[in-house]
CSV table of C-alpha atoms in Angstrom, one decimal:
chain,number,residue,atom,x,y,z
C,1,MET,CA,84.5,78.6,103.0
C,2,THR,CA,83.3,77.8,99.5
C,3,ARG,CA,83.3,80.1,96.5
C,4,SER,CA,79.5,80.4,96.8
C,5,GLU,CA,79.8,81.4,100.5
C,6,ILE,CA,82.4,84.0,99.6
C,7,LEU,CA,80.2,85.4,96.8
C,8,ALA,CA,77.2,85.5,99.2
C,9,THR,CA,79.3,87.5,101.7
C,10,ILE,CA,80.5,89.9,99.1
C,11,LEU,CA,76.9,90.4,97.8
C,12,ARG,CA,75.6,91.0,101.3
C,13,LEU,CA,78.3,93.6,101.9
C,14,GLY,CA,77.6,95.2,98.5
C,15,ARG,CA,73.9,95.5,99.3
C,16,LYS,CA,74.6,97.1,102.6
C,17,ILE,CA,77.4,99.5,101.5
C,18,PHE,CA,75.6,100.5,98.2
C,19,ASP,CA,72.3,100.7,100.1
C,20,GLU,CA,70.7,98.6,97.3
C,21,GLU,CA,68.7,95.6,98.5
C,22,GLU,CA,68.1,94.4,94.9
C,23,LEU,CA,71.8,94.4,93.9
C,24,SER,CA,72.7,91.2,92.2
C,25,PHE,CA,75.9,90.0,90.6
C,26,ASP,CA,77.7,86.7,90.1
C,27,GLU,CA,81.3,85.6,89.5
C,28,ALA,CA,81.3,86.6,85.8
C,29,THR,CA,80.2,90.2,86.6
C,30,LEU,CA,82.6,92.9,85.6
C,31,PHE,CA,83.0,95.6,88.3
C,32,ASP,CA,82.5,98.2,85.5
C,33,ASP,CA,79.0,96.8,85.1
C,34,ILE,CA,78.0,97.4,88.7
C,35,ASP,CA,76.8,101.1,88.7
C,36,GLU,CA,77.2,101.5,92.4
C,37,TRP,CA,80.8,100.3,92.5
C,38,ASP,CA,82.6,103.6,92.3
C,39,SER,CA,85.9,104.5,93.8
C,40,LEU,CA,84.5,105.5,97.3
C,41,ASN,CA,82.4,102.4,97.5
C,42,HIS,CA,85.3,100.3,96.4
C,43,VAL,CA,87.2,101.5,99.5
C,44,HIS,CA,84.2,100.7,101.7
C,45,MET,CA,84.0,97.2,100.1
C,46,VAL,CA,87.7,96.5,100.6
C,47,VAL,CA,87.5,97.5,104.3
C,48,GLY,CA,84.3,95.4,104.8
C,49,MET,CA,85.8,92.4,103.1
C,50,GLU,CA,89.0,92.6,105.1
C,51,LYS,CA,86.9,92.5,108.3
C,52,ALA,CA,84.5,89.8,107.1
C,53,PHE,CA,87.2,87.5,105.8
C,54,GLY,CA,90.0,88.2,108.3
C,55,ILE,CA,92.4,89.1,105.5
C,56,GLN,CA,94.3,92.2,104.2
C,57,PHE,CA,94.5,93.1,100.6
C,58,ASP,CA,97.6,94.5,98.9
C,59,LEU,CA,97.3,97.5,96.7
C,60,GLY,CA,98.7,95.7,93.7
C,61,GLU,CA,96.1,93.0,94.0
C,62,LEU,CA,93.3,95.5,94.0
C,63,LYS,CA,94.5,97.2,90.8
C,64,ARG,CA,94.3,93.9,88.9
C,65,LEU,CA,90.6,93.2,89.7
C,66,VAL,CA,88.3,93.1,86.7
C,67,ARG,CA,85.5,90.8,87.7
C,68,VAL,CA,83.9,89.4,90.8
C,69,SER,CA,85.7,86.0,90.2
C,70,ASP,CA,89.1,87.8,90.5
C,71,LEU,CA,88.1,89.0,93.9
C,72,ILE,CA,86.9,85.6,95.1
C,73,ASP,CA,90.2,84.1,93.9
C,74,ILE,CA,92.2,86.5,96.0
C,75,VAL,CA,90.0,85.9,99.1
C,76,GLU,CA,90.3,82.1,98.7
C,77,ARG,CA,94.1,82.4,98.3
C,78,LYS,CA,94.6,84.7,101.3
C,79,ARG,CA,92.3,82.6,103.5
C,80,ARG,CA,94.1,79.4,102.6
C,81,ARG,CA,97.5,81.1,103.4
C,82,ALA,CA,96.1,82.3,106.7
C,83,GLY,CA,95.0,78.7,107.6
C,84,PHE,CA,91.2,79.3,107.3
């Protein structure tokens, strides 16, 4: 799965969870700049991504996230380790 595919999956999840069809972000986007990305929606996103990508996040990893690219990096690393 490419970075673009991971980003597209995260964006689809965000649009569904945030109930915002026009939601748009890219790898450089800071999570603080996404109005809908509050603490409750963050939990929903994490659960959705774990299911979508077949991975499990560690709490320490989630605390270090600043931008969308950080999240994509973690997904790539975890999928590689899992043999995807």
